[in-house]
Coordinates of C-alpha atoms in Angstrom, one line a residue:
Chain U
M1 CA -9.3 171.7 143.7
L2 CA -8.7 169.6 140.6
D3 CA -5.5 168.3 142.2
Y4 CA -7.4 167.4 145.3
I5 CA -9.9 165.4 143.2
T6 CA -7.3 163.7 141.0
S7 CA -4.8 163.1 143.7
Y8 CA -6.8 160.2 145.0
L9 CA -6.7 158.3 141.6
K10 CA -3.1 157.6 142.1
S11 CA -3.3 156.7 145.8
D12 CA -3.0 153.1 147.0
A13 CA -5.1 153.5 150.1
T14 CA -8.8 153.5 150.7
P15 CA -10.5 156.9 150.9
G16 CA -11.0 156.3 154.6
A17 CA -7.3 155.6 155.2
A18 CA -6.3 158.5 153.0
G19 CA -8.7 160.8 154.9
N20 CA -10.3 161.9 151.6
M21 CA -13.9 162.9 152.4
L22 CA -14.8 163.6 148.9
W23 CA -13.8 160.3 147.6
A24 CA -15.3 158.5 150.5
F25 CA -18.6 160.2 149.6
I26 CA -18.2 159.3 145.9
Y27 CA -17.5 155.7 146.9
I28 CA -20.6 155.6 149.2
M29 CA -22.7 156.9 146.3
L30 CA -21.2 154.5 143.8
I31 CA -21.8 151.5 146.2
F32 CA -25.4 152.7 146.8
L33 CA -26.0 153.0 143.1
G34 CA -24.4 149.7 142.3
L35 CA -26.3 147.9 145.0
S36 CA -29.6 149.4 143.8
I37 CA -28.8 148.3 140.2
A38 CA -27.8 144.8 141.5
V39 CA -31.0 144.4 143.4
I40 CA -33.0 145.4 140.4
A41 CA -31.0 143.0 138.2
M42 CA -31.4 140.2 140.8
N43 CA -35.2 140.8 140.8
W44 CA -35.3 140.2 137.0
L45 CA -32.7 137.4 137.0
E46 CA -34.4 135.5 139.9
R47 CA -37.7 135.5 138.1
K48 CA -36.2 134.6 134.7
I49 CA -33.9 131.9 136.0
L50 CA -36.6 130.3 138.3
A51 CA -39.0 130.4 135.4
H52 CA -36.5 128.7 133.1
M53 CA -35.7 126.0 135.7
Q54 CA -39.4 125.3 135.9
V55 CA -39.7 125.3 132.0
R56 CA -41.7 128.6 132.0
L57 CA -40.9 131.8 130.2
G58 CA -41.1 134.2 133.1
P59 CA -41.8 137.9 132.6
M60 CA -41.9 138.6 128.8
R61 CA -44.3 141.6 128.4
V62 CA -42.6 144.7 129.6
G63 CA -39.7 145.4 127.3
P64 CA -37.8 142.7 125.3
H65 CA -37.6 139.5 127.4
G66 CA -39.2 141.4 130.3
L67 CA -36.1 143.5 130.8
L68 CA -38.0 146.5 132.0
Q69 CA -40.2 144.4 134.4
P70 CA -38.4 145.4 137.6
I71 CA -38.7 149.1 136.7
A72 CA -42.4 148.7 136.1
D73 CA -42.6 146.8 139.5
A74 CA -40.7 149.6 141.2
I75 CA -43.0 152.3 139.8
K76 CA -46.1 150.2 140.9
L77 CA -44.7 149.9 144.4
L78 CA -44.0 153.6 144.7
I79 CA -47.4 154.8 143.6
K80 CA -49.3 152.1 145.6
E81 CA -51.4 153.1 148.6
D82 CA -49.4 152.8 151.8
I83 CA -51.5 151.0 154.3
M84 CA -50.8 151.0 158.0
P85 CA -53.0 148.7 160.2
A86 CA -55.2 150.6 162.6
E87 CA -54.1 148.6 165.6
A88 CA -50.4 148.7 164.7
D89 CA -47.8 150.3 166.9
K90 CA -47.3 153.3 164.6
A91 CA -43.7 154.3 165.6
V92 CA -42.3 150.8 165.7
F93 CA -44.1 149.9 162.5
W94 CA -42.6 153.0 160.8
M95 CA -39.0 152.4 162.1
A96 CA -38.7 148.7 161.4
P97 CA -38.1 148.8 157.6
L98 CA -35.6 151.7 158.1
I99 CA -33.6 149.7 160.6
V100 CA -33.5 146.7 158.2
V101 CA -32.4 148.8 155.3
T102 CA -29.8 150.8 157.3
A103 CA -28.3 147.6 158.7
A104 CA -28.1 146.0 155.3
F105 CA -26.4 149.0 153.6
T106 CA -24.1 150.0 156.4
T107 CA -22.2 146.7 156.2
F108 CA -20.9 147.7 152.7
I109 CA -18.6 150.4 154.3
V110 CA -15.9 147.7 154.8
V111 CA -16.5 145.4 151.9
P112 CA -13.2 145.3 150.0
F113 CA -13.8 145.5 146.3
G114 CA -10.1 145.9 145.8
P115 CA -7.0 146.9 147.7
Q116 CA -8.0 150.5 147.5
H117 CA -11.7 150.1 146.6
A118 CA -13.4 150.1 149.9
V119 CA -15.0 153.1 151.7
T120 CA -12.7 152.4 154.6
D121 CA -10.7 149.7 156.2
M122 CA -11.4 149.0 159.8
N123 CA -9.2 146.9 162.0
I124 CA -12.3 145.1 163.3
G125 CA -13.8 144.9 159.7
I126 CA -15.2 141.4 159.8
L127 CA -16.5 141.9 163.4
F128 CA -18.2 145.1 162.2
M129 CA -19.9 143.3 159.3
L130 CA -21.2 140.5 161.4
G131 CA -22.4 142.9 164.1
V132 CA -24.2 145.3 161.9
S133 CA -25.8 142.6 159.8
S134 CA -27.0 141.0 163.0
L135 CA -28.8 144.2 163.8
G136 CA -31.1 143.6 160.8
V137 CA -33.0 140.9 162.8
L138 CA -34.1 143.6 165.2
G139 CA -35.9 145.3 162.4
I140 CA -37.6 142.0 161.4
V141 CA -38.7 141.4 165.0
M142 CA -40.0 144.9 165.3
A143 CA -41.9 144.6 162.0
G144 CA -43.5 141.4 163.1
W145 CA -44.5 142.7 166.5
A146 CA -45.7 146.1 165.5
S147 CA -48.0 144.7 162.8
N148 CA -50.2 143.4 165.7
S149 CA -51.3 140.4 163.7
H150 CA -50.8 136.7 164.1
Y151 CA -48.9 135.7 161.0
P152 CA -46.3 138.5 161.2
L153 CA -45.7 137.7 164.9
I154 CA -45.1 134.0 164.2
G155 CA -42.8 135.0 161.3
A156 CA -40.8 137.3 163.6
L157 CA -40.5 134.7 166.3
R158 CA -39.2 132.2 163.8
S159 CA -36.9 134.7 162.3
S160 CA -35.3 135.7 165.6
A161 CA -34.8 132.1 166.8
Q162 CA -33.4 131.1 163.4
M163 CA -31.0 134.0 163.1
V164 CA -29.7 133.7 166.6
S165 CA -29.1 130.0 166.2
Y166 CA -27.2 130.3 162.9
E167 CA -25.2 133.3 163.9
V168 CA -23.3 130.9 166.3
A169 CA -22.2 128.5 163.6
M170 CA -21.4 131.4 161.3
G171 CA -19.2 133.0 163.9
L172 CA -17.3 129.8 164.5
A173 CA -16.6 129.4 160.7
V174 CA -15.4 133.0 160.5
V175 CA -13.1 132.5 163.5
S176 CA -11.4 129.6 161.8
A177 CA -10.8 131.7 158.7
V178 CA -9.4 134.5 160.9
L179 CA -7.1 132.0 162.5
M180 CA -5.8 131.1 159.1
T181 CA -4.5 134.6 158.5
S182 CA -1.8 134.1 161.1
L183 CA -1.1 130.3 160.9
H184 CA 1.1 129.0 158.1
G185 CA 1.2 125.2 158.8
A186 CA 4.0 122.8 158.1
G187 CA 4.7 119.8 155.9
I188 CA 2.1 119.3 153.2
Y189 CA 0.0 122.1 154.7
A190 CA 2.9 124.7 154.5
T191 CA 2.0 127.9 152.8
G192 CA 4.0 130.9 151.8
G193 CA 4.5 134.0 153.9
S194 CA 5.9 134.3 157.5
N195 CA 4.2 133.7 160.8
G196 CA 2.7 136.9 161.9
M197 CA -0.2 138.4 163.8
G198 CA -3.8 137.5 162.7
T199 CA -6.1 140.3 161.6
L200 CA -9.8 141.1 161.5
S201 CA -9.5 143.7 158.8
M202 CA -11.2 142.7 155.5
I203 CA -8.5 144.1 153.3
E204 CA -5.7 142.5 155.4
I205 CA -7.5 139.1 155.3
V206 CA -7.3 139.2 151.5
K207 CA -3.8 140.4 151.5
A208 CA -2.9 137.5 153.8
Q209 CA -4.3 135.1 151.2
Q210 CA -2.2 136.8 148.5
E211 CA 0.9 136.5 150.7
Q212 CA 0.3 132.9 151.5
Q213 CA -0.5 132.2 147.8
T214 CA -3.6 130.2 148.6
W215 CA -7.3 131.0 149.0
F216 CA -8.4 130.0 152.5
A217 CA -11.0 127.6 151.0
F218 CA -8.1 125.4 149.8
K219 CA -5.9 125.9 152.9
F220 CA -5.4 123.0 155.3
F221 CA -7.5 120.9 152.9
P222 CA -10.3 120.0 153.7
L223 CA -10.6 122.3 156.7
G224 CA -11.0 125.5 154.7
L225 CA -13.6 124.0 152.5
M226 CA -15.6 122.6 155.5
A227 CA -15.5 126.1 157.2
M228 CA -16.7 127.6 153.9
F229 CA -19.5 125.0 153.7
V230 CA -20.7 125.8 157.2
F231 CA -20.7 129.5 156.4
A232 CA -22.4 129.0 153.1
V233 CA -25.3 127.1 154.7
A234 CA -25.5 129.5 157.7
M235 CA -25.6 132.5 155.4
V236 CA -28.7 131.2 153.6
A237 CA -30.4 130.8 156.9
E238 CA -29.2 134.2 158.1
T239 CA -30.8 136.0 155.1
N240 CA -34.1 134.1 155.4
R241 CA -33.9 132.6 151.9
A242 CA -35.1 129.3 150.6
P243 CA -34.8 126.5 151.8
F244 CA -34.6 128.3 155.2
D245 CA -37.3 130.9 154.4
L246 CA -39.6 129.9 157.3
P247 CA -40.1 133.5 158.6
E248 CA -41.9 134.2 155.3
A249 CA -43.2 130.8 154.4
E250 CA -46.0 131.8 152.1
S251 CA -47.9 128.5 152.2
E252 CA -48.4 128.8 156.0
L253 CA -47.8 132.4 157.1
T254 CA -49.1 134.4 154.0
A255 CA -45.9 136.5 153.8
G256 CA -44.4 136.2 157.3
F257 CA -43.1 139.2 159.1
H258 CA -44.0 141.6 156.3
T259 CA -47.6 140.5 155.7
E260 CA -49.0 143.9 156.8
Y261 CA -46.6 146.0 154.8
S262 CA -47.4 147.4 151.4
G263 CA -46.1 149.8 148.8
F264 CA -42.8 151.6 149.6
R265 CA -42.3 150.0 153.0
W266 CA -42.5 146.6 151.6
S267 CA -40.0 147.5 148.9
L268 CA -37.6 148.6 151.6
F269 CA -37.8 145.0 153.0
F270 CA -37.2 143.6 149.6
L271 CA -34.2 145.9 149.1
A272 CA -32.8 145.0 152.5
E273 CA -33.1 141.2 151.9
Y274 CA -31.2 141.4 148.6
S275 CA -28.5 143.7 149.9
A276 CA -28.1 141.4 152.9
M277 CA -27.7 138.5 150.5
I278 CA -25.0 140.4 148.6
A279 CA -23.3 141.4 151.9
V280 CA -23.0 137.9 153.3
S281 CA -21.8 136.6 149.9
S282 CA -19.1 139.2 149.9
I283 CA -18.0 138.1 153.4
L284 CA -17.7 134.6 152.1
V285 CA -15.8 135.7 149.0
T286 CA -13.5 137.8 151.2
L287 CA -12.7 135.2 153.7
W288 CA -12.4 132.0 151.7
L289 CA -12.3 132.9 148.0
G290 CA -9.6 135.5 147.9
G291 CA -11.7 138.6 147.6
W292 CA -10.5 140.6 144.6
L293 CA -7.6 138.2 143.7
R294 CA -7.9 136.7 140.2
P295 CA -8.2 133.0 139.7
F296 CA -5.1 130.7 139.1
P297 CA -2.4 133.2 140.2
N298 CA 0.1 130.4 140.9
L299 CA -0.6 128.2 137.9
L300 CA -1.0 130.9 135.2
N301 CA 1.5 133.5 136.5
G302 CA 3.7 136.0 134.7
P303 CA 3.0 139.3 132.9
T304 CA 1.3 137.7 129.9
W305 CA -1.3 135.9 132.0
D306 CA -1.8 139.1 134.1
L307 CA -2.6 140.9 130.8
V308 CA -5.0 138.2 129.7
F309 CA -6.9 138.1 132.9
S310 CA -7.1 141.9 133.0
L311 CA -8.9 141.8 129.6
F312 CA -11.7 139.7 131.1
P313 CA -14.0 142.6 132.2
G314 CA -14.0 144.2 128.8
L315 CA -14.4 140.9 127.0
M316 CA -17.4 140.0 129.3
F317 CA -19.1 143.2 128.4
L318 CA -18.4 142.7 124.7
A319 CA -19.8 139.2 124.9
L320 CA -23.0 140.6 126.6
A321 CA -23.2 143.2 123.9
G322 CA -22.9 140.4 121.3
L323 CA -25.7 138.4 123.0
T324 CA -27.9 141.5 123.0
F325 CA -27.3 142.2 119.3
Y326 CA -28.1 138.5 118.6
S327 CA -31.4 138.9 120.5
T328 CA -32.0 142.2 118.6
A329 CA -31.7 140.4 115.3
R330 CA -34.1 137.7 116.5
M331 CA -36.8 140.2 117.6
P332 CA -40.1 139.9 115.6
K333 CA -40.0 142.1 112.5
M334 CA -43.3 143.9 113.2
R335 CA -44.1 147.6 113.5
Y336 CA -45.4 147.0 117.0
F337 CA -42.0 145.8 118.2
R338 CA -40.0 148.5 116.6
V339 CA -39.4 150.6 119.8
Q340 CA -38.4 147.5 121.7
T341 CA -36.0 146.5 119.0
L342 CA -34.4 149.9 118.9
G343 CA -34.2 150.0 122.7
L344 CA -32.5 146.6 122.9
A345 CA -30.0 147.6 120.2
G346 CA -29.3 150.8 122.2
F347 CA -28.8 148.7 125.3
G348 CA -26.4 146.5 123.4
A349 CA -24.5 149.5 122.1
L350 CA -24.2 150.8 125.7
L351 CA -22.8 147.5 126.9
G352 CA -20.3 147.4 124.0
L353 CA -19.2 151.0 124.8
I354 CA -18.6 150.0 128.5
G355 CA -16.6 147.0 127.3
L356 CA -14.4 149.2 125.1
I357 CA -13.9 151.7 127.9
L358 CA -12.8 148.8 130.2
F359 CA -9.9 148.0 127.7
I360 CA -8.2 151.4 128.3
P361 CA -5.0 150.5 130.3
P362 CA -5.5 152.8 133.3
V363 CA -9.1 151.9 133.7
R364 CA -8.3 148.2 133.1
D365 CA -5.7 148.1 135.9
R366 CA -8.1 150.0 138.3
I367 CA -11.2 148.0 137.5
Q368 CA -10.1 144.3 137.4
D369 CA -10.1 143.9 141.2
I370 CA -13.7 145.0 141.3
Y371 CA -14.6 142.7 138.4
W372 CA -13.2 139.6 140.1
F373 CA -14.8 140.4 143.4
V374 CA -18.2 141.1 141.8
A375 CA -17.9 138.0 139.6
K376 CA -17.3 135.7 142.6
V377 CA -20.2 137.3 144.5
A378 CA -22.4 136.9 141.4
V379 CA -21.8 133.1 141.5
F380 CA -23.2 133.0 145.0
M381 CA -26.2 135.1 144.1
Y382 CA -26.9 132.6 141.3
L383 CA -26.5 129.8 143.9
Y384 CA -29.2 131.5 146.0
I385 CA -31.6 131.3 143.1
W386 CA -30.6 127.7 142.3
Y387 CA -31.2 126.7 146.0
R388 CA -34.7 128.3 145.8
G389 CA -35.5 126.3 142.6
T390 CA -34.1 123.0 144.0
F391 CA -34.6 122.5 147.7
P392 CA -38.0 122.1 149.4
R393 CA -38.5 124.2 152.6
Y394 CA -37.3 122.7 155.9
R395 CA -39.6 122.1 158.8
F396 CA -38.8 124.3 161.8
D397 CA -37.5 121.4 164.0
Q398 CA -35.4 120.2 161.1
L399 CA -34.0 123.7 160.7
M400 CA -33.0 123.8 164.4
K401 CA -31.5 120.4 164.1
V402 CA -29.4 121.4 161.2
G403 CA -28.2 124.5 163.0
W404 CA -27.4 123.1 166.4
K405 CA -26.6 119.5 165.7
V406 CA -24.8 119.6 162.4
L407 CA -23.4 123.0 161.7
L408 CA -22.4 124.0 165.2
P409 CA -20.4 120.8 166.0
M410 CA -18.9 120.9 162.5
G411 CA -17.8 124.6 163.0
L412 CA -16.4 123.9 166.4
G413 CA -14.5 120.8 165.2
V414 CA -13.1 122.7 162.2
L415 CA -12.0 125.5 164.5
I416 CA -10.1 123.2 166.9
V417 CA -8.5 121.1 164.1
T418 CA -7.4 124.3 162.3
A419 CA -5.7 125.5 165.4
I420 CA -4.0 122.2 165.9
V421 CA -2.8 121.9 162.3
G422 CA -1.7 125.5 162.3
V423 CA 0.6 125.2 165.3
L424 CA 2.0 121.8 164.5
Chain Q
M1 CA -5.5 160.5 161.0
A2 CA -7.8 163.0 162.6
P3 CA -9.0 162.0 166.1
V4 CA -12.7 161.1 166.4
A5 CA -12.7 161.7 170.1
T6 CA -14.0 165.3 169.8
P7 CA -16.2 166.7 172.6
F8 CA -19.1 166.9 170.2
F9 CA -19.2 163.2 169.8
F10 CA -18.8 162.6 173.4
Y11 CA -21.7 164.8 174.4
F12 CA -23.8 163.5 171.6
L13 CA -23.3 159.9 172.5
S14 CA -23.6 160.3 176.2
G15 CA -26.7 162.4 175.8
L16 CA -28.2 159.7 173.6
A17 CA -27.3 157.1 176.1
L18 CA -28.9 159.1 178.9
V19 CA -32.1 160.0 177.1
S20 CA -32.7 156.5 175.9
G21 CA -31.8 155.1 179.3
I22 CA -34.5 157.3 180.8
L23 CA -36.9 156.1 178.1
V24 CA -36.1 152.5 179.2
I25 CA -37.5 153.1 182.7
T26 CA -40.4 155.4 181.7
R27 CA -42.0 153.6 178.8
K28 CA -45.0 151.5 179.9
N29 CA -44.7 149.1 176.9
P30 CA -41.9 146.6 177.5
V31 CA -41.1 146.4 173.8
H32 CA -40.5 150.2 173.6
S33 CA -38.3 149.9 176.7
A34 CA -36.3 147.1 175.1
L35 CA -35.8 149.2 171.9
A36 CA -34.7 152.2 173.9
L37 CA -32.2 149.9 175.7
I38 CA -30.8 148.9 172.3
L39 CA -30.2 152.6 171.6
T40 CA -28.4 152.9 174.9
L41 CA -26.2 150.0 174.1
L42 CA -25.4 151.3 170.6
A43 CA -24.5 154.7 172.1
L44 CA -22.2 153.0 174.6
A45 CA -20.6 151.1 171.7
G46 CA -19.9 154.5 170.1
I47 CA -18.2 155.7 173.3
Y48 CA -16.0 152.6 173.4
L49 CA -15.0 153.4 169.8
M50 CA -14.0 156.9 171.0
L51 CA -11.9 155.4 173.8
Y52 CA -9.9 153.6 171.0
A53 CA -11.4 150.2 171.9
P54 CA -12.8 149.1 168.6
F55 CA -12.9 145.4 169.5
V56 CA -15.0 146.1 172.6
A57 CA -17.3 148.2 170.5
G58 CA -17.7 145.5 167.9
V59 CA -18.4 142.8 170.6
Q60 CA -20.8 145.2 172.3
I61 CA -22.8 145.4 169.0
I62 CA -22.7 141.7 168.2
L63 CA -23.4 140.3 171.7
Y64 CA -25.7 142.9 173.3
A65 CA -27.5 144.7 170.5
G66 CA -27.6 141.8 168.1
G67 CA -27.8 138.8 170.3
I68 CA -29.0 139.4 173.8
M69 CA -31.6 142.1 173.0
V70 CA -33.1 139.9 170.2
L71 CA -33.6 137.2 172.9
F72 CA -35.1 139.9 175.2
L73 CA -37.6 140.9 172.5
F74 CA -38.3 137.2 171.7
V75 CA -39.4 136.7 175.3
I76 CA -41.2 140.0 175.7
M77 CA -43.3 139.3 172.6
L78 CA -44.5 136.0 174.1
V79 CA -45.7 137.9 177.2
D80 CA -49.1 139.4 177.3
V81 CA -48.2 143.1 176.8
G82 CA -51.8 144.3 177.3
R83 CA -51.9 143.2 180.9
A84 CA -48.5 144.5 181.8
E85 CA -49.5 147.9 180.6
K86 CA -52.5 148.1 182.9
E87 CA -50.4 147.3 185.9
R88 CA -49.0 150.2 188.1
Q89 CA -45.7 151.3 186.9
F90 CA -44.2 152.0 190.3
N91 CA -44.3 149.7 193.3
K92 CA -43.8 152.2 196.1
Q93 CA -40.1 151.5 196.4
W94 CA -39.3 155.1 197.4
L95 CA -37.2 154.2 200.4
V96 CA -35.0 151.8 198.4
A97 CA -34.8 154.2 195.5
I98 CA -33.6 157.1 197.7
A99 CA -31.1 154.9 199.4
A100 CA -29.7 153.7 196.1
T101 CA -29.6 157.1 194.6
L102 CA -27.8 158.5 197.7
G103 CA -25.2 155.7 197.6
L104 CA -24.6 156.1 193.9
G105 CA -24.4 159.9 194.3
I106 CA -21.8 159.7 197.0
L107 CA -19.8 157.3 194.9
F108 CA -19.9 159.7 191.9
V109 CA -18.8 162.6 194.1
K110 CA -16.0 160.6 195.5
V111 CA -14.9 159.5 192.0
F112 CA -15.1 163.1 190.8
T113 CA -13.0 164.6 193.6
A114 CA -10.5 161.7 193.3
S115 CA -10.2 162.4 189.5
K116 CA -9.0 166.0 190.3
T117 CA -5.8 164.5 191.7
L118 CA -5.9 161.9 188.9
A119 CA -5.9 164.6 186.3
E120 CA -2.6 165.9 187.6
L121 CA -1.3 162.3 187.4
L122 CA -2.4 162.1 183.8
K123 CA -0.5 165.2 182.8
R124 CA 2.4 162.9 182.1
P125 CA 2.4 161.8 178.5
L126 CA 0.4 158.7 177.9
A127 CA 1.8 155.7 176.2
Q128 CA 0.7 155.3 172.5
L129 CA -2.6 153.7 172.5
P130 CA -2.5 150.4 170.6
E131 CA -5.4 151.3 168.3
T132 CA -4.4 149.2 165.3
S133 CA -3.5 146.1 167.3
N134 CA -6.3 146.5 169.8
T135 CA -7.9 143.1 169.2
Q136 CA -4.5 141.4 169.6
Q137 CA -3.8 143.2 172.8
V138 CA -7.2 142.1 174.2
G139 CA -6.3 138.5 173.2
F140 CA -2.9 138.7 174.9
S141 CA -4.4 139.9 178.1
L142 CA -7.3 137.4 178.1
Y143 CA -5.2 134.4 177.3
G144 CA -2.0 135.5 179.1
Q145 CA -2.2 137.6 182.2
Y146 CA -5.9 136.9 183.0
M147 CA -6.0 133.3 181.8
L148 CA -7.3 131.9 185.1
A149 CA -10.0 134.5 185.6
F150 CA -11.1 134.1 182.0
E151 CA -11.4 130.3 182.2
I152 CA -13.3 130.5 185.5
A153 CA -15.8 132.9 183.9
S154 CA -16.3 130.6 181.0
L155 CA -16.8 127.7 183.3
L156 CA -19.3 129.7 185.3
L157 CA -21.2 130.4 182.1
L158 CA -21.2 126.7 181.1
V159 CA -22.6 125.8 184.6
A160 CA -25.3 128.5 184.1
I161 CA -26.3 127.0 180.7
V162 CA -26.5 123.5 182.1
G163 CA -28.5 124.8 185.1
A164 CA -30.9 126.5 182.8
V165 CA -31.4 123.4 180.7
V166 CA -32.0 121.3 183.9
M167 CA -34.5 123.8 185.2
A168 CA -36.3 124.1 181.9
K169 CA -36.7 120.4 181.2
K170 CA -38.3 117.9 183.4
R171 CA -36.9 114.9 181.5
I172 CA -33.5 115.2 179.8

């Protein structure tokens, strides 16, 4: 039994490929837990960062610097009365949030956090991710229709039109990245590796970037960057986030498709929105930014640099712990704040402990893939917040114009030119 | 790797497809029908997966469940559902229905009896199914052997799109 459990720790395959049910289950649970924590953290970060961008303080009351605010919000949502409109289509109204959440979470089965850190590796991985995430729009449309109210219906109509339009541009950008897995170019565009078959598997795509010694964002300059740009814009529209958040434009549609939802059902929509954001960001990171590969593998190579880069996760946690201790020292010295100060110090100690654990060599080797992947995804999650604080919302005709007249031709052009450059 | 093509999954998926297929034609509310149709399409995607055709399964989900059915729902939601529900469900097409059922039934029986001899044919060992390079094989077939048919189909679709735009817009 113990052998069965520990045997996986030395394996180089994903639990799905190794056929190890126990570890597949553990991975699913870990991803579920990690995603929930990430969504909670994003909730707090978004409010804090937006507030600081607008020269406000943001949540400050619950816990030091409002750290416990998302937990308080979650408790409030759970014990809130769950209202279902009398004229709503009960069954569809009930199913809609479940479909949205299931679609958003299922995509993470194939997300490659490392060469062996994915639940499973499918040979249609990227197709699977796009397909399942496109099922999420069904839940949004169902929610809008089942509410039997005007604002949600308009929100759902906008959402379906928007998502179907941007999926086309997104698909073209993805195809150009898949093309790059098999094409190696010539002349100034020549990359390492040998000409082979292309692949749709998420892990193989990253391995192709490793073999060609270039991230696809920088391959066939500027074609890779252009495809990444198309995807990066389309993914914001696909997740209904600002500046493309017309389905829930609060100034005109109250809250769009989830106007009639409250309590737990509403929080499911919230959870699904943020996990969908993480899912599309991880597609982008996998396809163009080298997935779990560490930065500068060509420039700073050799065992010394490998060691230095593998210390990053532990150092980051230690830095966070240091920041927390600094904040603890700056807490007001009053009896009223004593519990908060102690809590913050405890949190800092926890972060420091995690940092120290991450320095242990076996853990370090195993964890650094996950660290680089998550760090790259985190950059895009920050960009989402930044977009929201910077760009004003598009009008619907402008949104359609951007989708069909800018991104689609650009994606098509990049695809054709990539193919030509690749076979030259 | 353990095969997923167990009888349980086959009966489960085909049962799901049949039940939701019946729901499609018996629900009075068109939105419910469309949702049942999505379930049918997903069950079919599962069956494609069992047949070692992951690419077809993925495309089925992206195009049918995620693309076409969203447009279906889009159109249905703009229709006055209340009026459609009051209308009679059946339009006294008994004669046509019986003829179609008989024709389909005869076809099924023929296929079933023919498959008896086919089963003996299949007793020979099958070639190894190209599960891992499935997508590549589809690509080779589409752009190699069936190039002409594929291009004609895409041209047909282009003509259909242009036709739809011409019909929908008075002035272009």
